[in-house]
Tab-separated table of C-alpha atoms in Angstrom:
chain	number	residue	atom	x	y	z
A	30	MET	CA	48.136	76.639	84.096
A	31	SER	CA	44.541	76.888	85.632
A	32	LYS	CA	41.599	75.637	84.401
A	33	GLN	CA	40.062	79.001	83.945
A	34	LYS	CA	42.331	79.961	81.806
A	35	ARG	CA	42.574	76.226	80.181
A	36	GLY	CA	39.317	76.311	78.539
A	37	LYS	CA	35.332	74.764	80.042
A	38	LYS	CA	34.728	71.753	80.568
A	39	HIS	CA	32.450	69.487	79.460
A	40	ARG	CA	30.506	65.943	80.637
A	41	THR	CA	28.340	64.856	78.442
A	42	PRO	CA	28.109	65.661	74.124
A	43	GLN	CA	25.153	67.220	73.919
A	44	LYS	CA	26.664	70.685	75.647
A	45	ARG	CA	28.821	73.033	73.281
A	46	VAL	CA	32.105	71.078	72.543
A	47	ALA	CA	35.279	72.923	71.324
A	48	ARG	CA	35.939	72.489	67.679
A	49	PRO	CA	39.426	70.647	66.904
A	50	PRO	CA	41.667	72.319	64.727
A	51	LEU	CA	42.201	72.122	60.905
A	52	PRO	CA	44.977	72.450	59.139
A	53	ARG	CA	45.459	76.115	58.207
A	54	PRO	CA	43.482	77.202	55.432
A	55	ARG	CA	45.293	77.502	51.862
A	56	ARG	CA	42.785	79.795	50.110
A	57	ALA	CA	38.915	80.404	50.997
A	58	THR	CA	36.188	77.822	50.393
A	59	GLN	CA	32.537	77.211	50.608
A	60	ALA	CA	30.961	75.791	53.668
A	61	LEU	CA	29.821	72.259	54.006
A	62	PRO	CA	26.594	72.331	55.244
A	63	GLY	CA	27.310	69.334	58.671
A	64	SER	CA	25.052	69.192	60.690
A	65	MET	CA	24.997	68.298	64.289
A	66	GLU	CA	21.827	66.842	64.128
A	67	GLN	CA	21.907	64.405	61.490
A	68	MET	CA	24.931	63.685	64.205
A	69	ALA	CA	22.793	62.457	67.074
A	70	ARG	CA	20.077	60.607	64.822
A	71	MET	CA	23.042	58.906	63.734
A	72	LEU	CA	24.546	58.123	67.627
A	73	GLU	CA	20.942	56.714	67.925
A	74	HIS	CA	19.806	54.452	65.503
A	75	ALA	CA	23.504	53.221	64.204
A	76	LYS	CA	23.958	49.340	65.008
A	77	PRO	CA	27.138	48.225	66.686
A	78	ASP	CA	29.085	47.575	63.450
A	79	GLN	CA	27.597	50.696	61.705
A	80	ILE	CA	28.687	53.418	65.016
A	81	VAL	CA	31.953	54.770	63.952
A	82	GLU	CA	32.526	54.319	60.466
A	83	LEU	CA	28.473	56.946	60.536
A	84	VAL	CA	29.576	59.108	63.125
A	85	LEU	CA	32.884	60.557	62.176
A	86	PRO	CA	32.398	61.897	58.773
A	87	PHE	CA	29.396	63.739	59.855
A	88	LEU	CA	30.772	64.600	63.130
A	89	TRP	CA	34.061	65.567	60.910
A	90	ALA	CA	31.968	67.595	58.482
A	91	ALA	CA	30.343	69.511	61.457
A	92	LEU	CA	32.919	70.901	63.022
A	93	SER	CA	34.345	72.057	59.504
A	94	ASP	CA	31.586	74.593	59.428
A	95	GLY	CA	33.282	76.492	56.859
A	96	ARG	CA	37.015	76.276	57.723
A	97	ALA	CA	38.282	73.486	55.650
A	98	PRO	CA	40.764	73.787	53.649
A	99	ALA	CA	41.516	74.469	50.045
A	100	ASN	CA	42.094	70.551	49.200
A	101	ILE	CA	38.637	69.711	50.771
A	102	CYS	CA	38.702	65.984	49.617
A	103	VAL	CA	42.513	65.652	50.659
A	104	ASP	CA	42.527	67.432	53.438
A	105	ALA	CA	39.428	65.756	55.276
A	106	CYS	CA	40.021	61.977	54.492
A	107	LEU	CA	43.767	62.745	55.579
A	108	THR	CA	42.054	64.153	58.466
A	109	LEU	CA	39.443	60.983	58.695
A	110	ARG	CA	41.585	58.861	57.882
A	111	ASN	CA	43.851	59.351	61.175
A	112	ALA	CA	40.296	59.988	63.207
A	113	TYR	CA	39.415	56.408	62.232
A	114	GLY	CA	42.576	54.794	62.956
A	115	GLN	CA	42.908	56.658	66.490
A	116	LEU	CA	39.907	54.470	66.548
A	117	GLY	CA	40.507	50.873	66.112
A	118	VAL	CA	39.520	51.291	62.565
A	119	ARG	CA	41.743	50.359	59.168
A	120	ALA	CA	41.002	53.592	56.367
A	121	GLU	CA	42.581	53.911	53.539
A	122	LEU	CA	42.783	57.132	50.904
A	123	LEU	CA	40.792	55.874	47.481
A	124	PRO	CA	40.881	58.603	44.743
A	125	VAL	CA	38.068	58.706	42.316
A	126	THR	CA	36.183	59.648	40.122
A	127	VAL	CA	32.209	60.605	40.373
A	128	ALA	CA	30.204	61.467	37.485
A	129	ILE	CA	26.623	63.224	39.423
A	130	ARG	CA	23.386	62.295	37.098
A	131	LYS	CA	19.805	63.391	37.276
A	132	LYS	CA	17.454	61.279	35.994
A	133	ASP	CA	17.355	62.621	32.509
A	134	GLY	CA	20.291	61.942	32.318
A	135	ALA	CA	21.810	65.131	32.194
A	136	GLY	CA	25.260	65.217	34.635
A	137	THR	CA	28.871	66.564	35.336
A	138	LEU	CA	32.106	64.456	36.098
A	139	TYR	CA	34.062	65.393	38.659
A	140	GLY	CA	37.304	64.400	39.071
A	141	SER	CA	40.251	62.599	36.534
A	142	LEU	CA	41.164	59.408	36.053
A	143	SER	CA	44.974	61.628	36.171
A	144	PRO	CA	44.988	64.272	38.719
A	145	SER	CA	47.901	66.366	39.361
A	146	TRP	CA	48.564	69.446	41.576
A	147	THR	CA	48.734	72.894	40.430
A	148	GLY	CA	50.742	74.744	43.468
A	149	THR	CA	49.403	73.857	46.692
A	150	SER	CA	45.634	72.472	44.598
A	151	TRP	CA	45.311	69.204	43.775
A	152	ASN	CA	42.534	68.348	40.637
A	153	GLY	CA	41.247	65.332	40.882
A	154	HIS	CA	38.510	63.650	44.053
A	155	CYS	CA	39.947	61.510	46.719
A	156	ALA	CA	37.275	58.711	49.468
A	157	LEU	CA	37.938	57.018	51.925
A	158	VAL	CA	37.862	52.984	51.969
A	159	LEU	CA	36.926	50.748	54.644
A	160	PRO	CA	38.714	47.899	53.992
A	161	ASP	CA	37.434	45.940	57.094
A	162	SER	CA	33.323	46.916	56.993
A	163	GLU	CA	33.802	47.387	53.406
A	164	ARG	CA	32.308	50.179	53.395
A	165	PHE	CA	33.105	53.410	51.580
A	166	VAL	CA	33.312	57.106	52.400
A	167	ASP	CA	32.835	60.103	50.644
A	168	PRO	CA	33.107	62.668	53.745
A	169	THR	CA	33.041	65.941	50.944
A	170	ILE	CA	30.738	64.898	48.864
A	171	GLU	CA	28.747	67.838	49.808
A	172	GLN	CA	31.236	70.403	47.621
A	173	PHE	CA	29.093	69.844	44.340
A	174	GLY	CA	26.223	71.998	44.839
A	175	GLU	CA	23.684	69.398	43.272
A	176	VAL	CA	24.431	67.091	46.441
A	177	ARG	CA	24.346	69.925	48.580
A	178	LYS	CA	20.888	71.063	47.391
A	179	ILE	CA	19.649	67.283	48.683
A	180	GLY	CA	21.426	68.254	52.598
A	181	MET	CA	22.029	65.307	53.478
A	182	GLY	CA	25.572	65.069	54.497
A	183	PRO	CA	28.850	62.917	53.603
A	184	MET	CA	28.071	59.869	51.266
A	185	VAL	CA	28.559	55.964	54.008
A	186	GLY	CA	27.872	53.232	51.387
A	187	LYS	CA	28.644	49.304	51.167
A	188	VAL	CA	31.492	48.596	48.317
A	189	ALA	CA	32.924	45.013	46.590
A	190	MET	CA	36.569	44.216	47.862
A	191	SER	CA	38.978	43.140	45.991
A	192	THR	CA	39.693	39.197	46.580
A	193	ARG	CA	43.700	39.548	45.413
A	194	GLN	CA	45.537	38.830	48.739
A	195	ASP	CA	48.054	40.807	47.020
A	196	GLY	CA	46.345	43.154	44.878
A	197	PRO	CA	44.725	46.929	45.971
A	198	LEU	CA	41.848	47.065	48.492
A	199	VAL	CA	38.797	47.869	45.017
A	200	GLU	CA	40.351	47.619	41.962
A	201	PRO	CA	41.075	50.281	39.683
A	202	GLY	CA	38.715	50.557	37.080
A	203	ALA	CA	35.906	49.464	39.723
A	204	ARG	CA	32.749	51.086	40.146
A	205	VAL	CA	30.800	51.639	43.037
A	206	MET	CA	27.195	53.308	42.609
A	207	LEU	CA	25.406	55.325	44.781
A	208	GLN	CA	21.876	57.461	45.304
A	209	ARG	CA	21.470	60.436	47.102
A	210	GLY	CA	17.859	61.672	46.394
A	211	ASP	CA	16.903	62.089	42.730
A	212	LEU	CA	20.587	62.082	41.351
A	213	THR	CA	23.043	58.407	41.070
A	214	LEU	CA	26.323	58.911	41.852
A	215	THR	CA	29.052	56.940	40.030
A	216	TYR	CA	32.000	56.991	41.407
A	217	THR	CA	35.097	55.151	39.106
A	218	VAL	CA	38.290	54.017	41.349
A	219	VAL	CA	41.532	55.622	39.926
A	220	GLY	CA	44.772	53.863	39.329
A	221	PRO	CA	47.340	53.241	42.043
A	222	GLU	CA	49.529	56.616	40.686
A	223	ALA	CA	46.714	58.956	41.736
A	224	LEU	CA	47.251	57.683	45.695
A	225	ALA	CA	50.986	58.641	45.089
A	226	SER	CA	50.429	61.775	43.667
A	227	ILE	CA	48.438	62.506	47.520
A	228	VAL	CA	50.395	60.930	49.538
A	229	GLU	CA	54.337	61.791	47.662
A	230	HIS	CA	53.521	64.759	47.548
A	231	PRO	CA	55.444	67.793	49.968
A	232	GLU	CA	52.068	69.552	49.802
A	233	ALA	CA	50.526	66.483	51.724
A	234	ILE	CA	54.050	65.516	53.549
A	235	ALA	CA	54.284	69.121	55.104
A	236	HIS	CA	50.895	68.754	56.447
A	237	ALA	CA	50.639	65.159	57.972
A	238	ASP	CA	51.307	67.069	61.630
A	239	GLY	CA	48.383	68.566	60.901
A	240	HIS	CA	46.405	65.571	59.625
A	241	ARG	CA	47.449	63.702	62.402
A	242	ARG	CA	46.488	66.314	65.163
A	243	THR	CA	42.943	66.895	63.798
A	244	GLY	CA	42.513	63.783	63.381
A	245	VAL	CA	43.274	62.747	67.167
A	246	ASN	CA	40.502	65.429	68.255
A	247	THR	CA	38.008	64.813	66.104
A	248	ALA	CA	37.934	61.276	67.475
A	249	SER	CA	38.078	62.557	70.845
A	250	LEU	CA	35.177	64.577	70.175
A	251	THR	CA	33.468	61.445	69.037
A	252	LEU	CA	34.590	59.260	71.482
A	253	ALA	CA	32.994	61.357	73.966
A	254	ALA	CA	29.929	61.234	71.986
A	255	LEU	CA	29.617	57.232	71.915
A	256	ARG	CA	30.114	57.440	75.305
A	257	ALA	CA	26.839	58.953	76.503
A	258	GLU	CA	23.972	57.499	77.831
A	259	GLY	CA	22.154	54.873	75.278
A	260	VAL	CA	24.948	54.871	72.989
A	261	ARG	CA	27.781	53.279	74.935
A	262	GLY	CA	26.180	50.388	75.240
A	263	ARG	CA	26.080	49.163	71.502
A	264	ALA	CA	29.599	51.222	70.885
A	265	MET	CA	30.834	48.545	73.079
A	266	GLN	CA	29.627	46.017	71.044
A	267	ALA	CA	31.201	47.145	68.175
A	268	PRO	CA	33.901	45.338	66.670
A	269	HIS	CA	37.122	47.417	67.267
A	270	PRO	CA	38.915	46.577	70.137
A	271	ARG	CA	40.563	49.699	70.850
A	272	LEU	CA	37.353	51.267	70.713
A	273	HIS	CA	36.409	49.161	73.577
A	274	ALA	CA	39.688	50.247	75.801
A	275	LEU	CA	39.171	53.758	74.981
A	276	LEU	CA	35.913	53.846	76.257
A	277	ARG	CA	36.822	51.809	79.337
A	278	ALA	CA	40.278	54.075	80.026
A	279	VAL	CA	37.946	57.018	79.459
A	280	GLY	CA	34.722	56.515	81.377
A	281	ASP	CA	32.978	59.626	82.631
A	282	ALA	CA	36.034	61.826	82.472
A	283	PRO	CA	35.179	65.731	81.905
A	284	TYR	CA	37.614	66.988	78.845
A	285	GLU	CA	38.033	70.206	77.058
A	286	SER	CA	39.688	72.431	74.662
A	287	ASP	CA	42.942	73.642	75.984
A	288	ASP	CA	44.644	76.970	74.730
A	289	ALA	CA	46.486	75.326	72.164
A	290	GLN	CA	42.873	74.059	70.827
A	291	ASP	CA	43.146	70.124	71.997
A	292	VAL	CA	41.011	68.175	73.094
A	293	ARG	CA	41.692	66.838	76.408
A	294	PHE	CA	40.705	64.219	79.045
A	295	LEU	CA	41.329	64.260	83.075
A	296	LEU	CA	43.067	61.015	83.513
A	297	PRO	CA	45.867	59.332	85.532
A	298	ASP	CA	48.922	59.206	83.349
A	299	GLN	CA	51.417	56.671	83.753
A	300	SER	CA	52.880	56.900	86.904
A	301	GLY	CA	48.890	57.500	88.481
A	302	GLN	CA	48.859	61.410	88.131
A	303	GLU	CA	46.068	62.841	87.108
A	304	GLN	CA	46.540	64.944	83.522
A	305	TRP	CA	44.698	66.739	80.757
A	306	LEU	CA	45.504	64.384	78.254
A	307	ARG	CA	45.237	63.371	74.125
A	308	LEU	CA	43.445	60.877	73.424
A	309	ASP	CA	47.034	59.284	72.588
A	310	GLU	CA	48.700	59.900	75.858
A	311	ILE	CA	45.912	58.263	77.078
A	312	PRO	CA	47.280	54.449	79.070
A	313	LEU	CA	46.270	51.471	77.944
A	314	PRO	CA	46.439	48.007	78.093
A	315	PRO	CA	50.004	46.507	76.460
A	316	SER	CA	47.048	43.815	74.463
A	317	THR	CA	45.442	46.952	72.644
A	318	PRO	CA	45.700	46.897	69.008
A	319	ALA	CA	47.691	49.816	68.337
A	320	ALA	CA	45.810	52.902	66.192
A	321	TRP	CA	46.265	53.125	62.439
A	322	PRO	CA	48.042	53.355	60.065
A	323	ARG	CA	50.453	51.551	61.395
């Protein structure tokens, strides 16, 4: 296949980039106001230990641009779990409820302590927890109108982890309180049955390959952004050896979106021949940690 048919090449993330494919929508949903400008600010100002954790959810929100599937929090979190994992960051789903309250005390509770499925829709809310950095990520918080009006993008905050070696990452019933403008967001962690209701459901299993593929593509575009001038140095200081290996392997190689909308880099394969490789096809040193989930 000729390069002209494969798509436009890119060398810097500031240029127009191809959008990674999202799992096929099951019904229409309202657009998320994800912003490349917000992501650019993260790239410019984030500290080394923050940069991957912050950039990924903002990039996902910008790329989704109204094309997010019906089960918006489930699809987003399963996609981002894979995206984080490709860059060496462990991320786990965290079913929650979220109470959004105004200054006067009025508010609304979203999600359920006993979430369930109705057909192909999950009646609950979920976020992500990053246990190694003790961060909490709600990529779809702006699906709720009162938060969307503020326009600050996904929610990322710090949480207190469980100290039990054999226990859950965050104890059921634990609360995480975060501020967004004049709003107070109180997340309550739901029990392990809720997590099982997501990952063991036929709907999630049926779309597992799509979530992984979309996660790989989202991670690819994030990697392209992290290698930019003024950003790469901080990214190489991040506490993620797999990210370091990928940045060294990719260097300044061009990347493009092929006819299937998969992001590929022009790099030598295992035999030394230059090929257009997906992120999960790039040869890395044997000592490189495996991608999550493992």
